[in-house]
Amino acid sequence: MLHTASTPHERRAALRSALASGRLLRFPGAFNPLSARLIQDLGYDGVYISGAVVSADLALPDIGLTTLTEVAGRGAQIARVTDLPAIIDADTGFGEPLNAARTVQVLEDAGLAGCHLEDQVNPKRCGHLDGKSVVPAIDMVRRIRAAVRARRDPDFLICARTDARAVEGVPGVIERAQAYVDAGADMVFPEALRDAQEFAAVRATVDAPLLANMTEFGKSELLDAETLESLGINVVIYPVTSLRLAMGAAEEGLREIRATGTQAGVLERMQTRSRLYDLLDYPAYTAFDGDVHDFTA
Ligand SMILES: C[C@](O)(C(=O)O)[C@H](CC(=O)O)C(=O)O
Ligand SMILES: [Mg+2]
């Protein structure tokens, strides 16, 4: 009720040991705190907080318009309602290496388990858009070093994302990934690889946990969990999936209500009041004070 049972440090330590297990950890994107509760209830390993979703939620494109304050604010709202570790998208770190250092501390304070920083130029853009540019590898190495030095909890996970696939091909991804691991990154996120062969090539040469981004309608083939695990991938994110599902269902239902003048035909597809109350943990509030909150269906 009201808060998590675990501390941020405990969630970070749990993520570290889960990563060491070698099994594939599944992190769907949570588009708000309530959806994070759903992800936890369904037995996933963690929640991902997507920059694309934070932007889309504000009806903005994912082109580096959101601020650290907005991103960290959403991260804090989500991290305080789930006992799953939450990994957040910190884009380019919001500026120079010193900004990346501050970003890491703000995200630690927000209760997150880790973040990823990417090697795109500022302003960044969605990794599945065309026309991306990356900074020289040495600039990203400085970004990572600053981030690693800034963290106060050694278990806060710093993941280096490289967007080099579109610019320098797989060899560029591999070279950069190795440099970022040497700079202290705990995990590597090779963005927008095309297929399983490309993931295998990166896996064979990079000595760190790997994150795969299975975002829909993008440049990567959608590989299933079994395939990703057999490739030796450690974390898979489904960053925008729950938002796409929710928005798809909302649009369909709202169209039908607009056309028919009633919700009668869409009730079956809705989350019920009791399922919502269950996720919100109404029973715990009722137990705390039955006079204030009670509900019988
Ligand atoms: C992972 C990502 O950075 C995100 O913000 O969720 C996006 C996802 C997407 O746009 O589908 C990305 O750049 O891949
Ligand atoms: Mg992003």
XYZ file of C-alpha atoms and ligand atoms in Angstrom:
312
model
C 0.000 0.000 0.000
C 1.182 3.529 -0.814
C 4.778 2.456 -1.296
C 7.017 -0.445 -2.245
C 8.136 -3.195 0.112
C 11.743 -2.851 -1.088
C 14.287 -0.040 -1.155
C 15.872 1.215 -4.382
C 19.178 -0.331 -3.309
C 17.554 -3.734 -2.790
C 15.995 -3.562 -6.258
C 19.358 -2.654 -7.812
C 21.094 -5.532 -6.028
C 18.312 -7.900 -7.141
C 18.802 -6.770 -10.743
C 22.549 -7.385 -10.488
C 22.041 -10.936 -9.278
C 19.300 -11.623 -11.843
C 21.691 -10.463 -14.572
C 24.363 -12.812 -13.266
C 21.950 -15.745 -13.626
C 22.370 -15.687 -17.401
C 18.625 -16.003 -17.992
C 16.770 -13.553 -20.210
C 15.091 -10.807 -18.177
C 11.964 -9.305 -19.699
C 11.271 -5.606 -19.207
C 8.078 -4.279 -20.800
C 7.730 -0.516 -20.953
C 5.455 0.995 -18.300
C 3.622 4.012 -19.685
C 2.514 5.094 -16.223
C 2.677 3.887 -12.607
C -0.501 1.812 -12.959
C 0.863 -0.088 -15.944
C 4.003 -0.819 -13.893
C 1.735 -2.479 -11.321
C 0.237 -4.596 -14.091
C 3.692 -5.614 -15.343
C 4.651 -6.672 -11.819
C 1.389 -8.551 -11.314
C 1.955 -10.527 -14.521
C 5.333 -11.791 -13.334
C 7.808 -9.884 -15.503
C 11.371 -9.279 -14.318
C 11.406 -5.505 -14.478
C 9.901 -2.383 -15.988
C 11.403 -0.168 -18.636
C 10.700 3.545 -18.802
C 10.943 4.645 -22.393
C 11.910 8.090 -23.588
C 9.715 7.547 -26.633
C 6.773 6.877 -24.313
C 7.488 9.821 -21.999
C 7.559 11.997 -25.134
C 4.483 10.428 -26.725
C 2.610 10.768 -23.450
C 3.204 14.518 -23.703
C 2.095 14.334 -27.377
C 5.663 15.078 -28.490
C 7.893 13.274 -30.982
C 10.969 11.439 -29.647
C 13.553 13.969 -30.846
C 15.143 15.136 -27.628
C 12.487 17.636 -26.522
C 11.871 16.261 -23.041
C 13.887 17.495 -20.071
C 15.693 15.611 -17.315
C 13.084 16.913 -14.873
C 10.218 15.457 -16.910
C 11.932 12.114 -17.450
C 13.121 11.734 -13.848
C 9.702 12.796 -12.562
C 7.983 10.047 -14.474
C 10.697 7.605 -13.407
C 10.185 8.475 -9.748
C 6.408 8.040 -10.006
C 6.909 4.568 -11.461
C 9.803 3.458 -9.235
C 7.843 4.241 -6.087
C 4.971 1.850 -6.912
C 6.754 -1.301 -8.004
C 9.138 -3.738 -6.393
C 10.520 -4.609 -9.808
C 13.769 -2.934 -10.849
C 13.114 -0.081 -13.282
C 15.540 0.848 -16.046
C 15.049 4.285 -17.548
C 15.986 5.794 -20.895
C 18.290 8.756 -20.220
C 18.807 9.540 -23.924
C 22.193 11.275 -24.348
C 22.406 12.211 -20.673
C 20.921 15.632 -21.433
C 24.112 17.380 -22.478
C 27.816 17.253 -21.796
C 29.557 14.662 -19.555
C 28.878 16.808 -16.505
C 25.177 16.789 -17.377
C 25.330 12.997 -17.710
C 26.864 12.860 -14.223
C 24.040 14.955 -12.797
C 21.488 12.876 -14.717
C 22.742 9.699 -13.039
C 22.476 11.219 -9.561
C 18.985 12.551 -10.208
C 17.889 9.139 -11.505
C 19.421 7.419 -8.480
C 17.491 9.787 -6.227
C 14.347 8.912 -8.193
C 14.726 5.285 -7.055
C 15.558 3.781 -10.424
C 17.680 0.644 -10.776
C 19.606 1.858 -13.794
C 19.580 3.883 -16.974
C 20.911 3.861 -20.493
C 22.923 6.601 -22.107
C 23.406 6.699 -25.860
C 26.095 7.936 -28.246
C 23.884 10.036 -30.488
C 24.564 13.712 -31.018
C 22.327 16.233 -29.288
C 19.478 16.581 -30.069
C 18.956 12.822 -30.294
C 16.195 11.111 -32.219
C 14.383 7.788 -32.000
C 16.843 4.981 -32.774
C 14.595 3.632 -35.515
C 14.416 6.880 -37.470
C 16.700 7.523 -40.429
C 19.410 10.155 -40.556
C 20.903 9.601 -37.103
C 24.394 10.841 -36.191
C 26.685 9.588 -33.465
C 29.364 11.460 -31.549
C 32.990 10.269 -31.844
C 33.514 7.195 -29.632
C 35.860 9.152 -27.351
C 33.089 11.642 -26.554
C 30.795 8.800 -25.530
C 33.594 7.258 -23.478
C 33.776 10.554 -21.579
C 29.992 10.505 -21.139
C 30.133 6.976 -19.692
C 33.097 7.683 -17.453
C 31.356 10.728 -16.013
C 28.180 8.733 -15.406
C 30.045 5.881 -13.720
C 32.033 8.226 -11.497
C 28.898 10.107 -10.466
C 26.864 7.187 -9.148
C 26.821 6.770 -5.392
C 25.233 3.326 -5.346
C 27.675 0.978 -7.100
C 24.716 -1.269 -7.976
C 23.003 1.468 -10.030
C 23.267 -0.024 -13.521
C 24.757 2.073 -16.291
C 24.007 0.759 -19.740
C 25.742 2.172 -22.808
C 23.610 2.328 -25.919
C 25.202 2.663 -29.294
C 23.291 3.936 -32.288
C 26.240 3.215 -34.595
C 24.558 0.400 -36.569
C 22.955 2.814 -39.038
C 26.111 4.905 -39.416
C 29.108 2.564 -39.106
C 27.587 -0.912 -39.483
C 28.040 -3.857 -37.113
C 31.862 -3.464 -36.909
C 31.351 0.072 -35.567
C 28.851 -1.239 -33.005
C 31.340 -3.847 -31.788
C 34.255 -1.438 -31.576
C 32.236 1.131 -29.689
C 30.654 -1.450 -27.374
C 34.086 -2.667 -26.321
C 35.273 0.888 -25.670
C 32.174 1.675 -23.608
C 32.615 -1.460 -21.488
C 36.263 -0.490 -20.916
C 34.989 2.939 -19.812
C 32.904 1.244 -17.097
C 29.507 0.514 -18.665
C 27.744 -2.417 -16.965
C 25.655 -3.415 -19.972
C 25.500 -2.644 -23.699
C 22.424 -1.800 -25.764
C 23.232 -2.230 -29.463
C 20.370 -0.235 -30.978
C 18.517 -1.155 -34.173
C 20.416 -4.320 -35.084
C 18.688 -5.990 -38.017
C 18.474 -9.683 -37.072
C 19.687 -12.637 -34.988
C 22.972 -12.862 -36.926
C 23.850 -9.321 -35.940
C 23.021 -9.971 -32.283
C 25.185 -13.120 -32.426
C 28.116 -11.138 -33.842
C 27.886 -8.575 -31.049
C 27.434 -11.295 -28.404
C 30.549 -13.094 -29.608
C 32.767 -10.062 -29.144
C 31.378 -8.011 -26.264
C 32.182 -9.128 -22.737
C 29.226 -7.599 -20.878
C 25.492 -8.191 -20.504
C 23.523 -7.207 -23.613
C 20.121 -5.574 -23.948
C 17.910 -6.164 -26.993
C 15.236 -3.675 -28.006
C 12.232 -5.491 -29.469
C 10.287 -2.415 -30.489
C 7.547 -2.843 -33.055
C 7.448 -1.293 -36.530
C 11.170 -0.497 -36.359
C 14.366 -1.723 -37.980
C 14.908 -4.872 -35.875
C 13.379 -8.233 -36.627
C 11.108 -9.207 -33.711
C 12.857 -12.171 -32.083
C 11.022 -14.210 -29.455
C 12.252 -14.712 -25.907
C 13.531 -18.225 -26.524
C 15.629 -17.061 -29.485
C 16.987 -14.078 -27.574
C 17.912 -16.278 -24.619
C 19.663 -18.772 -26.873
C 21.596 -15.892 -28.414
C 22.865 -15.001 -24.936
C 20.903 -11.753 -24.588
C 20.425 -10.727 -20.942
C 17.610 -8.170 -21.043
C 14.851 -7.600 -23.581
C 12.784 -4.426 -23.575
C 9.370 -4.008 -25.183
C 9.526 -0.246 -24.774
C 6.405 1.144 -26.409
C 4.361 -2.072 -26.521
C 1.930 -1.430 -23.668
C 1.253 2.105 -24.918
C 0.598 0.807 -28.434
C -1.737 -1.874 -27.073
C -3.588 0.598 -24.852
C -3.873 3.279 -27.534
C -4.945 0.721 -30.138
C -7.684 -0.578 -27.840
C -8.726 2.930 -26.745
C -9.054 4.094 -30.339
C -11.085 1.065 -31.344
C -13.418 1.379 -28.372
C -13.885 5.129 -28.642
C -14.706 4.788 -32.347
C -17.339 2.209 -31.530
C -18.916 4.296 -28.758
C -18.931 7.324 -31.056
C -20.687 5.279 -33.730
C -23.169 3.373 -31.553
C -23.787 5.860 -28.745
C -23.163 3.274 -26.011
C -20.373 1.342 -24.294
C -22.524 -1.818 -24.333
C -20.509 -3.455 -27.111
C -17.091 -2.720 -25.627
C -17.548 -3.625 -21.950
C -16.076 -7.066 -22.542
C -12.803 -5.539 -23.670
C -12.454 -3.195 -20.685
C -10.478 -3.692 -17.532
C -13.165 -4.147 -14.903
C -13.542 -1.993 -11.822
C -12.576 -4.914 -9.605
C -9.410 -5.687 -11.616
C -8.425 -2.017 -11.397
C -9.056 -2.011 -7.641
C -7.042 -5.178 -7.311
C -4.011 -3.560 -9.033
C -4.427 -0.449 -6.876
C -4.503 -2.673 -3.780
C -7.822 -1.375 -2.497
C -8.078 -4.285 -0.043
C -5.020 -2.975 1.832
C -6.550 0.504 2.134
C -9.827 -1.002 3.281
C -8.006 -3.020 5.913
C -6.253 0.175 7.037
C -9.542 2.035 7.383
C -12.746 0.240 6.358
C -14.814 3.354 7.078
C -13.074 5.301 4.350
C -12.742 2.817 1.511
C -15.058 -0.053 0.755
C -16.509 -1.594 -2.348
C -18.642 -4.610 -3.166
C -19.314 -5.494 -6.779
C 13.998 2.365 -26.869
C 13.637 3.758 -27.244
O 14.779 4.570 -27.106
C 12.597 4.317 -26.288
O 12.622 5.521 -26.059
O 11.742 3.552 -25.846
C 13.024 3.884 -28.666
C 11.867 2.963 -28.928
C 11.035 3.265 -30.158
O 10.960 4.414 -30.602
O 10.369 2.349 -30.658
C 14.150 3.714 -29.680
O 14.800 4.720 -29.994
O 14.400 2.579 -30.103
Mg 14.519 6.409 -26.328
